[in-house]
PDB file of C-alpha atoms and ligand atoms in Angstrom:
ATOM      1  CA  MET Z1400      -5.596 -12.348  11.273  1.00 55.00           C
ATOM      2  CA  THR Z1401      -4.837 -14.734   8.343  1.00 66.00           C
ATOM      3  CA  PRO Z1402      -2.341 -12.397   5.552  1.00 77.00           C
ATOM      4  CA  VAL Z1403      -3.831 -11.285   2.363  1.00 88.00           C
ATOM      5  CA  THR Z1404      -2.816 -13.300  -0.913  1.00 92.00           C
ATOM      6  CA  ILE Z1405      -2.913 -13.097  -4.435  1.00 92.00           C
ATOM      7  CA  ASP Z1406      -5.647 -15.707  -4.749  1.00 93.00           C
ATOM      8  CA  ASP Z1407      -7.817 -14.448  -2.432  1.00 92.00           C
ATOM      9  CA  TYR Z1408      -8.763 -11.933  -5.297  1.00 94.00           C
ATOM     10  CA  LYS Z1409      -7.951 -13.718  -8.320  1.00 93.00           C
ATOM     11  CA  ASP Z1410     -11.812 -14.700  -8.635  1.00 93.00           C
ATOM     12  CA  LYS Z1411     -13.196 -11.024  -9.007  1.00 92.00           C
ATOM     13  CA  TYR Z1412     -10.625  -9.414 -10.342  1.00 93.00           C
ATOM     14  CA  PRO Z1413      -8.657 -11.789 -12.877  1.00 93.00           C
ATOM     15  CA  ASP Z1414      -5.995  -9.418 -13.690  1.00 93.00           C
ATOM     16  CA  VAL Z1415      -4.384  -8.919 -10.413  1.00 95.00           C
ATOM     17  CA  LYS Z1416      -0.798  -8.303 -11.015  1.00 96.00           C
ATOM     18  CA  ALA Z1417       2.020 -10.229  -8.262  1.00 95.00           C
ATOM     19  CA  ASP Z1418       2.272  -6.240  -6.568  1.00 96.00           C
ATOM     20  CA  PHE Z1419      -1.688  -6.238  -5.992  1.00 96.00           C
ATOM     21  CA  THR Z1420      -2.503  -3.420  -8.090  1.00 97.00           C
ATOM     22  CA  VAL Z1421      -4.877  -3.993 -10.729  1.00 96.00           C
ATOM     23  CA  ASP Z1422      -6.588  -2.113 -13.324  1.00 95.00           C
ATOM     24  CA  GLN Z1423      -8.940   0.792 -12.033  1.00 96.00           C
ATOM     25  CA  ARG Z1424     -11.409  -0.087 -14.657  1.00 94.00           C
ATOM     26  CA  TRP Z1425     -12.555   3.666 -14.949  1.00 96.00           C
ATOM     27  CA  ASP Z1426     -15.263   3.372 -17.202  1.00 96.00           C
ATOM     28  CA  GLN Z1427     -17.042   0.541 -14.977  1.00 96.00           C
ATOM     29  CA  TYR Z1428     -18.162   3.518 -12.994  1.00 97.00           C
ATOM     30  CA  THR Z1429     -21.753   4.265 -12.523  1.00 97.00           C
ATOM     31  CA  ASP Z1430     -23.142   7.755 -12.982  1.00 97.00           C
ATOM     32  CA  GLU Z1431     -24.274   7.403  -9.139  1.00 97.00           C
ATOM     33  CA  GLU Z1432     -20.812   5.948  -8.297  1.00 97.00           C
ATOM     34  CA  HIS Z1433     -19.341   9.434  -9.624  1.00 97.00           C
ATOM     35  CA  GLY Z1434     -22.655  11.563  -7.797  1.00 97.00           C
ATOM     36  CA  VAL Z1435     -21.545  10.316  -4.594  1.00 97.00           C
ATOM     37  CA  TRP Z1436     -18.015  11.897  -5.278  1.00 97.00           C
ATOM     38  CA  ARG Z1437     -19.093  14.544  -6.927  1.00 97.00           C
ATOM     39  CA  THR Z1438     -21.485  14.929  -2.766  1.00 96.00           C
ATOM     40  CA  LEU Z1439     -18.529  14.375  -1.199  1.00 96.00           C
ATOM     41  CA  TYR Z1440     -15.824  16.848  -2.683  1.00 97.00           C
ATOM     42  CA  GLU Z1441     -18.815  19.642  -2.411  1.00 96.00           C
ATOM     43  CA  ARG Z1442     -18.989  19.186   1.157  1.00 96.00           C
ATOM     44  CA  GLN Z1443     -15.757  19.000   1.904  1.00 97.00           C
ATOM     45  CA  GLU Z1444     -14.884  21.903  -0.385  1.00 95.00           C
ATOM     46  CA  LYS Z1445     -17.377  24.258   1.194  1.00 96.00           C
ATOM     47  CA  LEU Z1446     -15.539  23.084   4.386  1.00 97.00           C
ATOM     48  CA  LEU Z1447     -11.294  22.803   4.823  1.00 97.00           C
ATOM     49  CA  PRO Z1448     -10.870  26.691   3.440  1.00 97.00           C
ATOM     50  CA  GLY Z1449      -9.540  27.903   6.542  1.00 97.00           C
ATOM     51  CA  ARG Z1450      -9.462  24.729   8.773  1.00 98.00           C
ATOM     52  CA  VAL Z1451      -6.471  22.478   5.984  1.00 98.00           C
ATOM     53  CA  ALA Z1452      -3.423  23.771   6.092  1.00 98.00           C
ATOM     54  CA  PRO Z1453      -2.759  25.843   2.400  1.00 97.00           C
ATOM     55  CA  GLU Z1454      -0.356  22.484   0.551  1.00 97.00           C
ATOM     56  CA  PHE Z1455      -3.647  19.751   1.088  1.00 98.00           C
ATOM     57  CA  LEU Z1456      -5.780  23.013  -1.177  1.00 97.00           C
ATOM     58  CA  GLU Z1457      -2.745  23.855  -3.259  1.00 97.00           C
ATOM     59  CA  GLY Z1458      -2.382  19.647  -4.022  1.00 97.00           C
ATOM     60  CA  LEU Z1459      -6.084  20.068  -5.266  1.00 96.00           C
ATOM     61  CA  GLU Z1460      -5.560  23.108  -7.449  1.00 95.00           C
ATOM     62  CA  VAL Z1461      -1.913  21.935  -9.698  1.00 95.00           C
ATOM     63  CA  LEU Z1462      -3.834  18.343  -9.869  1.00 95.00           C
ATOM     64  CA  LYS Z1463      -7.162  20.118 -11.412  1.00 91.00           C
ATOM     65  CA  LEU Z1464      -8.520  17.055  -8.637  1.00 91.00           C
ATOM     66  CA  GLU Z1465     -12.125  16.140 -11.000  1.00 87.00           C
ATOM     67  CA  LYS Z1466     -14.513  17.515  -8.810  1.00 89.00           C
ATOM     68  CA  SER Z1467     -17.129  16.011 -11.466  1.00 91.00           C
ATOM     69  CA  GLY Z1468     -16.489  12.581 -10.968  1.00 96.00           C
ATOM     70  CA  ILE Z1469     -14.022   9.373  -9.797  1.00 97.00           C
ATOM     71  CA  PRO Z1470     -11.237  10.481 -11.122  1.00 97.00           C
ATOM     72  CA  ASP Z1471      -8.936   8.219 -14.375  1.00 97.00           C
ATOM     73  CA  PHE Z1472      -5.638   6.817 -12.247  1.00 97.00           C
ATOM     74  CA  ARG Z1473      -3.898   7.275 -15.439  1.00 97.00           C
ATOM     75  CA  ARG Z1474      -4.163  11.257 -16.222  1.00 96.00           C
ATOM     76  CA  LEU Z1475      -4.160  11.709 -12.740  1.00 97.00           C
ATOM     77  CA  SER Z1476      -1.118  10.109 -11.981  1.00 98.00           C
ATOM     78  CA  ASP Z1477       0.483  11.697 -15.185  1.00 97.00           C
ATOM     79  CA  ASP Z1478       0.126  15.070 -13.305  1.00 97.00           C
ATOM     80  CA  LEU Z1479       1.421  13.641 -10.138  1.00 98.00           C
ATOM     81  CA  GLU Z1480       4.263  12.106 -11.428  1.00 98.00           C
ATOM     82  CA  LYS Z1481       5.642  15.322 -13.336  1.00 97.00           C
ATOM     83  CA  LEU Z1482       5.382  17.438  -9.648  1.00 97.00           C
ATOM     84  CA  THR Z1483       7.045  15.069  -7.724  1.00 98.00           C
ATOM     85  CA  GLY Z1484       7.294  11.166  -9.079  1.00 98.00           C
ATOM     86  CA  TRP Z1485       4.199   9.821  -7.298  1.00 98.00           C
ATOM     87  CA  ARG Z1486       1.967   7.944  -9.256  1.00 98.00           C
ATOM     88  CA  VAL Z1487      -1.424   6.567  -7.812  1.00 98.00           C
ATOM     89  CA  VAL Z1488      -2.062   2.659  -8.923  1.00 98.00           C
ATOM     90  CA  ALA Z1489      -5.174   0.463  -7.539  1.00 97.00           C
ATOM     91  CA  VAL Z1490      -5.753  -2.635  -5.628  1.00 95.00           C
ATOM     92  CA  PRO Z1491      -8.494  -4.657  -4.752  1.00 91.00           C
ATOM     93  CA  GLY Z1492      -8.774  -4.247  -0.966  1.00 89.00           C
ATOM     94  CA  LEU Z1493      -5.788  -4.956   2.214  1.00 89.00           C
ATOM     95  CA  VAL Z1494      -2.299  -5.914   0.973  1.00 93.00           C
ATOM     96  CA  PRO Z1495       0.148  -7.176   3.294  1.00 93.00           C
ATOM     97  CA  GLU Z1496       2.153  -5.084   5.146  1.00 92.00           C
ATOM     98  CA  ASP Z1497       6.107  -5.501   2.997  1.00 93.00           C
ATOM     99  CA  VAL Z1498       3.730  -4.654  -0.547  1.00 96.00           C
ATOM    100  CA  PHE Z1499       2.734  -1.301   0.481  1.00 96.00           C
ATOM    101  CA  PHE Z1500       5.322  -0.356   2.146  1.00 95.00           C
ATOM    102  CA  GLU Z1501       7.228  -1.281  -1.300  1.00 97.00           C
ATOM    103  CA  HIS Z1502       4.517   0.398  -2.532  1.00 98.00           C
ATOM    104  CA  LEU Z1503       5.296   3.835  -0.962  1.00 97.00           C
ATOM    105  CA  ALA Z1504       9.103   3.435  -1.141  1.00 96.00           C
ATOM    106  CA  ASN Z1505       9.154   3.440  -4.866  1.00 98.00           C
ATOM    107  CA  ARG Z1506       6.673   6.488  -4.921  1.00 98.00           C
ATOM    108  CA  ARG Z1507       3.017   4.145  -5.645  1.00 98.00           C
ATOM    109  CA  PHE Z1508       0.049   5.710  -3.696  1.00 98.00           C
ATOM    110  CA  VAL Z1509      -2.256   2.023  -3.264  1.00 97.00           C
ATOM    111  CA  ALA Z1510      -5.931   3.126  -3.214  1.00 97.00           C
ATOM    112  CA  GLY Z1511      -8.821   1.262  -3.935  1.00 93.00           C
ATOM    113  CA  GLN Z1512     -11.389   0.981  -6.044  1.00 90.00           C
ATOM    114  CA  PHE Z1513     -14.225   1.353  -4.455  1.00 93.00           C
ATOM    115  CA  ILE Z1514     -17.299   4.018  -3.486  1.00 95.00           C
ATOM    116  CA  ARG Z1515     -19.315   4.426  -0.529  1.00 95.00           C
ATOM    117  CA  THR Z1516     -22.773   4.104  -1.271  1.00 93.00           C
ATOM    118  CA  PRO Z1517     -25.436   6.900  -0.841  1.00 92.00           C
ATOM    119  CA  GLN Z1518     -26.319   5.624   2.778  1.00 91.00           C
ATOM    120  CA  GLN Z1519     -22.792   5.243   3.467  1.00 91.00           C
ATOM    121  CA  MET Z1520     -21.788   9.445   3.572  1.00 88.00           C
ATOM    122  CA  ASP Z1521     -21.200  10.498   6.791  1.00 84.00           C
ATOM    123  CA  TYR Z1522     -19.361   7.449   8.247  1.00 79.00           C
ATOM    124  CA  LEU Z1523     -17.207   4.440   6.377  1.00 80.00           C
ATOM    125  CA  GLN Z1524     -14.954   1.927   8.503  1.00 78.00           C
ATOM    126  CA  GLU Z1525     -12.896   0.518   5.182  1.00 84.00           C
ATOM    127  CA  PRO Z1526     -11.573   3.556   3.727  1.00 90.00           C
ATOM    128  CA  ASP Z1527     -12.745   4.125   0.243  1.00 94.00           C
ATOM    129  CA  ILE Z1528     -11.771   5.764  -2.978  1.00 96.00           C
ATOM    130  CA  PHE Z1529     -12.755   9.542  -1.910  1.00 96.00           C
ATOM    131  CA  HIS Z1530     -10.669   8.865   1.599  1.00 96.00           C
ATOM    132  CA  ASP Z1531      -8.054   7.399  -0.388  1.00 97.00           C
ATOM    133  CA  VAL Z1532      -8.004  10.239  -2.989  1.00 97.00           C
ATOM    134  CA  PHE Z1533      -9.150  12.685  -1.830  1.00 98.00           C
ATOM    135  CA  GLY Z1534      -7.997  12.407   0.899  1.00 98.00           C
ATOM    136  CA  HIS Z1535      -4.415  11.465   0.699  1.00 98.00           C
ATOM    137  CA  VAL Z1536      -3.203  12.291  -2.794  1.00 98.00           C
ATOM    138  CA  PRO Z1537      -3.482  15.907  -2.919  1.00 98.00           C
ATOM    139  CA  LEU Z1538      -0.934  16.307  -0.147  1.00 98.00           C
ATOM    140  CA  LEU Z1539       1.133  14.296  -2.486  1.00 98.00           C
ATOM    141  CA  ALA Z1540       2.152  16.820  -4.709  1.00 98.00           C
ATOM    142  CA  ASN Z1541       3.658  19.228  -2.386  1.00 98.00           C
ATOM    143  CA  PRO Z1542       7.928  18.166  -2.164  1.00 97.00           C
ATOM    144  CA  VAL Z1543       8.658  17.495   1.585  1.00 97.00           C
ATOM    145  CA  PHE Z1544       5.432  15.725   2.182  1.00 97.00           C
ATOM    146  CA  ALA Z1545       6.383  13.405  -0.975  1.00 97.00           C
ATOM    147  CA  ASP Z1546       9.497  12.636   0.307  1.00 96.00           C
ATOM    148  CA  TYR Z1547       8.142  11.614   3.974  1.00 95.00           C
ATOM    149  CA  MET Z1548       5.579   9.121   2.608  1.00 96.00           C
ATOM    150  CA  GLU Z1549       8.799   7.594   0.725  1.00 95.00           C
ATOM    151  CA  ALA Z1550      11.138   7.714   3.873  1.00 93.00           C
ATOM    152  CA  TYR Z1551       8.360   6.161   6.345  1.00 93.00           C
ATOM    153  CA  GLY Z1552       8.080   2.992   3.418  1.00 94.00           C
ATOM    154  CA  LYS Z1553      11.011   2.667   3.516  1.00 92.00           C
ATOM    155  CA  GLY Z1554      10.817   2.798   7.412  1.00 90.00           C
ATOM    156  CA  GLY Z1555       8.356   0.297   7.243  1.00 91.00           C
ATOM    157  CA  LEU Z1556      10.444  -2.629   5.148  1.00 91.00           C
ATOM    158  CA  ARG Z1557      13.578  -1.752   7.350  1.00 88.00           C
ATOM    159  CA  ALA Z1558      10.901  -2.032  10.352  1.00 88.00           C
ATOM    160  CA  LEU Z1559       9.835  -5.692   8.808  1.00 88.00           C
ATOM    161  CA  LYS Z1560      12.434  -7.105   9.732  1.00 86.00           C
ATOM    162  CA  PHE Z1561      12.591  -5.981  14.297  1.00 85.00           C
ATOM    163  CA  ASN Z1562       8.667  -7.525  13.383  1.00 82.00           C
ATOM    164  CA  THR Z1563       7.674  -3.829  14.991  1.00 83.00           C
ATOM    165  CA  ILE Z1564       5.356  -2.820  12.553  1.00 87.00           C
ATOM    166  CA  ASP Z1565       2.249  -2.059  15.318  1.00 89.00           C
ATOM    167  CA  HIS Z1566       4.983   0.927  16.577  1.00 91.00           C
ATOM    168  CA  LEU Z1567       5.400   2.463  12.890  1.00 91.00           C
ATOM    169  CA  ALA Z1568       1.743   2.261  11.972  1.00 93.00           C
ATOM    170  CA  ARG Z1569       0.660   4.836  14.728  1.00 96.00           C
ATOM    171  CA  LEU Z1570       3.459   6.859  13.490  1.00 95.00           C
ATOM    172  CA  TYR Z1571       1.721   6.937  10.039  1.00 96.00           C
ATOM    173  CA  TRP Z1572      -2.247   7.221  12.006  1.00 97.00           C
ATOM    174  CA  TYR Z1573      -1.263   9.677  13.712  1.00 98.00           C
ATOM    175  CA  THR Z1574       0.601  11.773  10.823  1.00 98.00           C
ATOM    176  CA  VAL Z1575      -0.757  10.969   7.570  1.00 98.00           C
ATOM    177  CA  GLU Z1576      -4.101   9.897   8.816  1.00 97.00           C
ATOM    178  CA  PHE Z1577      -4.609  11.977  11.607  1.00 98.00           C
ATOM    179  CA  GLY Z1578      -2.471  14.561  11.636  1.00 98.00           C
ATOM    180  CA  LEU Z1579      -2.480  18.585  12.691  1.00 98.00           C
ATOM    181  CA  ILE Z1580       0.144  21.097  12.388  1.00 98.00           C
ATOM    182  CA  ARG Z1581       0.212  24.363  13.871  1.00 98.00           C
ATOM    183  CA  GLN Z1582       0.979  27.102  10.969  1.00 95.00           C
ATOM    184  CA  PRO Z1583       1.286  30.946  10.954  1.00 93.00           C
ATOM    185  CA  GLU Z1584      -2.202  30.925  10.564  1.00 92.00           C
ATOM    186  CA  GLY Z1585      -3.483  29.242  13.228  1.00 96.00           C
ATOM    187  CA  MET Z1586      -4.349  25.313  13.630  1.00 98.00           C
ATOM    188  CA  ARG Z1587      -4.767  23.258  10.542  1.00 98.00           C
ATOM    189  CA  ILE Z1588      -5.455  19.353   9.837  1.00 98.00           C
ATOM    190  CA  TYR Z1589      -3.645  17.552   7.159  1.00 98.00           C
ATOM    191  CA  GLY Z1590      -4.794  13.625   7.856  1.00 98.00           C
ATOM    192  CA  ALA Z1591      -6.343  12.446   5.322  1.00 98.00           C
ATOM    193  CA  GLY Z1592      -8.533  10.439   8.018  1.00 96.00           C
ATOM    194  CA  ILE Z1593      -9.701  13.987   8.879  1.00 97.00           C
ATOM    195  CA  VAL Z1594      -9.518  15.776   5.273  1.00 97.00           C
ATOM    196  CA  SER Z1595     -12.241  13.503   3.992  1.00 96.00           C
ATOM    197  CA  SER Z1596     -14.851  13.537   6.901  1.00 95.00           C
ATOM    198  CA  LYS Z1597     -16.948  16.148   7.620  1.00 95.00           C
ATOM    199  CA  GLY Z1598     -17.742  15.476  10.791  1.00 95.00           C
ATOM    200  CA  GLU Z1599     -14.246  15.230  11.949  1.00 96.00           C
ATOM    201  CA  SER Z1600     -12.910  18.212  10.070  1.00 97.00           C
ATOM    202  CA  ILE Z1601     -14.510  19.883  12.318  1.00 97.00           C
ATOM    203  CA  PHE Z1602     -14.057  18.332  15.491  1.00 98.00           C
ATOM    204  CA  ALA Z1603     -10.379  17.865  15.070  1.00 98.00           C
ATOM    205  CA  LEU Z1604     -10.662  21.270  15.502  1.00 98.00           C
ATOM    206  CA  ASP Z1605     -12.826  22.621  17.279  1.00 97.00           C
ATOM    207  CA  ASP Z1606     -14.129  20.556  19.494  1.00 98.00           C
ATOM    208  CA  PRO Z1607     -13.456  20.464  23.389  1.00 98.00           C
ATOM    209  CA  SER Z1608     -12.877  16.479  23.731  1.00 98.00           C
ATOM    210  CA  PRO Z1609      -9.816  15.718  22.350  1.00 98.00           C
ATOM    211  CA  ASN Z1610      -6.307  16.227  23.771  1.00 98.00           C
ATOM    212  CA  ARG Z1611      -4.316  18.615  21.107  1.00 98.00           C
ATOM    213  CA  ILE Z1612      -0.558  17.152  22.000  1.00 98.00           C
ATOM    214  CA  LYS Z1613       3.125  18.404  20.202  1.00 98.00           C
ATOM    215  CA  PHE Z1614       4.039  15.814  17.862  1.00 98.00           C
ATOM    216  CA  ASP Z1615       6.658  13.693  19.396  1.00 96.00           C
ATOM    217  CA  LEU Z1616       8.167  10.630  17.354  1.00 94.00           C
ATOM    218  CA  MET Z1617       8.534   8.327  20.153  1.00 93.00           C
ATOM    219  CA  ARG Z1618       5.603   9.218  22.432  1.00 96.00           C
ATOM    220  CA  VAL Z1619       3.479   8.621  19.238  1.00 97.00           C
ATOM    221  CA  MET Z1620       4.727   5.325  18.524  1.00 95.00           C
ATOM    222  CA  ARG Z1621       3.908   4.367  21.741  1.00 96.00           C
ATOM    223  CA  THR Z1622       0.391   6.136  22.586  1.00 98.00           C
ATOM    224  CA  ASN Z1623      -2.475   3.512  20.814  1.00 97.00           C
ATOM    225  CA  TYR Z1624      -5.631   4.171  18.456  1.00 95.00           C
ATOM    226  CA  ARG Z1625      -9.293   3.848  18.174  1.00 90.00           C
ATOM    227  CA  ILE Z1626      -9.546   2.762  14.594  1.00 89.00           C
ATOM    228  CA  ASP Z1627     -13.537   3.337  14.609  1.00 87.00           C
ATOM    229  CA  ASP Z1628     -14.431   6.344  16.351  1.00 92.00           C
ATOM    230  CA  TYR Z1629     -13.020  10.219  16.425  1.00 95.00           C
ATOM    231  CA  GLN Z1630      -9.752  10.341  18.193  1.00 97.00           C
ATOM    232  CA  GLN Z1631      -8.828  11.468  21.254  1.00 98.00           C
ATOM    233  CA  THR Z1632      -5.685  12.906  20.941  1.00 98.00           C
ATOM    234  CA  TYR Z1633      -4.442  14.448  18.280  1.00 98.00           C
ATOM    235  CA  PHE Z1634      -0.579  15.376  16.890  1.00 98.00           C
ATOM    236  CA  VAL Z1635       0.420  18.621  16.158  1.00 98.00           C
ATOM    237  CA  ILE Z1636       3.505  19.636  13.826  1.00 98.00           C
ATOM    238  CA  ASP Z1637       4.598  23.078  13.128  1.00 97.00           C
ATOM    239  CA  SER Z1638       6.238  22.096   9.512  1.00 97.00           C
ATOM    240  CA  PHE Z1639       6.622  18.878   6.992  1.00 97.00           C
ATOM    241  CA  ASP Z1640       9.937  19.444   7.507  1.00 96.00           C
ATOM    242  CA  GLU Z1641       9.181  18.340  11.401  1.00 95.00           C
ATOM    243  CA  LEU Z1642       8.019  15.211  10.120  1.00 93.00           C
ATOM    244  CA  PHE Z1643      10.264  14.051   7.555  1.00 93.00           C
ATOM    245  CA  GLU Z1644      13.412  15.265   9.385  1.00 91.00           C
ATOM    246  CA  ALA Z1645      11.732  12.775  12.491  1.00 89.00           C
ATOM    247  CA  THR Z1646      12.548  10.100  10.260  1.00 85.00           C
ATOM    248  CA  VAL Z1647      14.536  10.321   7.242  1.00 81.00           C
ATOM    249  CA  ASP Z1648      17.769   8.457   7.394  1.00 71.00           C
ATOM    250  CA  ARG Z1649      17.111   7.645  11.493  1.00 74.00           C
ATOM    251  CA  ASP Z1650      18.481   4.780  12.215  1.00 76.00           C
ATOM    252  CA  PHE Z1651      15.509   3.594  14.241  1.00 83.00           C
ATOM    253  CA  ALA Z1652      17.018  -0.374  15.208  1.00 84.00           C
ATOM    254  CA  PRO Z1653      17.531   1.530  18.728  1.00 87.00           C
ATOM    255  CA  ILE Z1654      14.392   2.566  19.037  1.00 88.00           C
ATOM    256  CA  TYR Z1655      13.111  -0.401  18.018  1.00 87.00           C
ATOM    257  CA  ARG Z1656      14.793  -2.288  20.231  1.00 88.00           C
ATOM    258  CA  GLU Z1657      13.623  -0.260  23.304  1.00 90.00           C
ATOM    259  CA  LEU Z1658       9.756   0.370  22.383  1.00 90.00           C
ATOM    260  CA  PRO Z1659       9.022  -2.878  23.437  1.00 88.00           C
ATOM    261  CA  THR Z1660      10.487  -2.612  26.865  1.00 91.00           C
ATOM    262  CA  LEU Z1661       8.740   1.106  27.314  1.00 93.00           C
ATOM    263  CA  SER Z1662       5.284   1.301  28.793  1.00 94.00           C
ATOM    264  CA  GLU Z1663       1.876   1.772  26.704  1.00 95.00           C
ATOM    265  CA  PHE Z1664      -0.029   5.138  26.403  1.00 98.00           C
ATOM    266  CA  GLN Z1665      -3.943   5.090  25.803  1.00 97.00           C
ATOM    267  CA  PRO Z1666      -5.148   7.400  23.197  1.00 97.00           C
ATOM    268  CA  GLU Z1667      -6.415   9.436  26.170  1.00 96.00           C
ATOM    269  CA  ASP Z1668      -3.433   9.805  28.266  1.00 97.00           C
ATOM    270  CA  VAL Z1669      -1.719  13.359  28.980  1.00 98.00           C
ATOM    271  CA  LEU Z1670       1.714  12.610  30.338  1.00 98.00           C
ATOM    272  CA  GLU Z1671       3.809  15.150  32.034  1.00 97.00           C
ATOM    273  CA  THR Z1672       6.355  15.255  29.490  1.00 97.00           C
ATOM    274  CA  ASP Z1673       3.620  16.504  27.185  1.00 98.00           C
ATOM    275  CA  GLU Z1674       3.457  19.534  25.421  1.00 98.00           C
ATOM    276  CA  VAL Z1675       0.091  20.330  25.608  1.00 98.00           C
ATOM    277  CA  ILE Z1676      -1.647  22.483  23.445  1.00 98.00           C
ATOM    278  CA  THR Z1677      -5.159  21.943  24.507  1.00 96.00           C
ATOM    279  CA  ARG Z1678      -6.021  19.275  27.198  1.00 98.00           C
ATOM    280  CA  GLY Z1679      -9.500  18.001  25.993  1.00 97.00           C
ATOM    281  CA  THR Z1680     -12.764  17.332  28.114  1.00 97.00           C
ATOM    282  CA  GLN Z1681     -12.677  13.909  26.606  1.00 97.00           C
ATOM    283  CA  ALA Z1682     -16.674  14.536  26.719  1.00 97.00           C
ATOM    284  CA  TYR Z1683     -17.665  13.223  23.220  1.00 96.00           C
ATOM    285  CA  ALA Z1684     -15.797  10.119  24.241  1.00 94.00           C
ATOM    286  CA  ARG Z1685     -16.761   9.607  27.062  1.00 94.00           C
ATOM    287  CA  ALA Z1686     -20.449  10.075  26.440  1.00 94.00           C
ATOM    288  CA  LYS Z1687     -19.965   7.677  23.684  1.00 91.00           C
ATOM    289  CA  ARG Z1688     -18.652   4.902  25.970  1.00 88.00           C
ATOM    290  CA  ALA Z1689     -22.127   5.720  28.031  1.00 90.00           C
ATOM    291  CA  LYS Z1690     -24.146   5.611  25.276  1.00 88.00           C
ATOM    292  CA  GLU Z1691     -22.513   1.888  24.295  1.00 86.00           C
ATOM    293  CA  ARG Z1692     -23.385   0.517  27.916  1.00 85.00           C
ATOM    294  CA  GLU Z1693     -26.239   0.919  28.118  1.00 83.00           C
ATOM    295  CA  PRO Z1694     -28.399  -1.879  27.698  1.00 77.00           C
ATOM    296  CA  ALA Z1695     -30.193  -2.270  24.764  1.00 66.00           C
TER     297      ALA Z1695
HETATM  298 FE1  FE2 P 474      -6.043   6.416   5.002  1.00 73.73          FE
END
């Protein structure tokens, strides 16, 4: 894959800056686009209480995240910055890894501007503004999670030197995007990929198909993932502090030297060394693969 460059965006976004940020052009969203946001928001709002970590709901509340339509990043960032020093910046699409990490390391969360169409309510492979903002931003109002995201960005900048971004990307995938957390009230979702998806908000917690395995940094960094379907394994933390402590100020150099010499695990694997919370049947994934193999 050729790395994306500023020139790829210049035609459509003449205002694109060297750090790939653009103006959100909030005034240009149509009523239909605001309506899509409202529908998605209302759907998740009904579903999430009792399923999502309370820290997420607290974030929604303190940020006064708009239900009525797509939020204006300027307003949202001003409020978020007062709480944890983070801002939300708009980018036109994919950005190079070093740019992404540099933003995170400086407490800037990059978000896409576009929103899915009414025909894409239930599934979208590339992240849109509902995923990026509704899914990710509420937890950035939580001080510990906010620190973790900065630590991740700094870790990413160091990992670039070791050419081991793929391993670190798995950590992001299985925590920030698809993480579960075990709390006194029960198992809860917190990953943005789950929280912003109606189907996966239910599947990740209730379905007998996926494995739910206690988080372990090395185990996660050795595990492949699927980007085009529900996860076959979710990794479970006990607290956001646990996540932060696993990454902050830790010298990853020995880990990065060791990782390429170790075998990789597949998304559905369960190991003898795992602390298994739920052993999945994998029935969903199997049925799906069988269907894909059927002649058209
Ligand atoms: Fe995301």
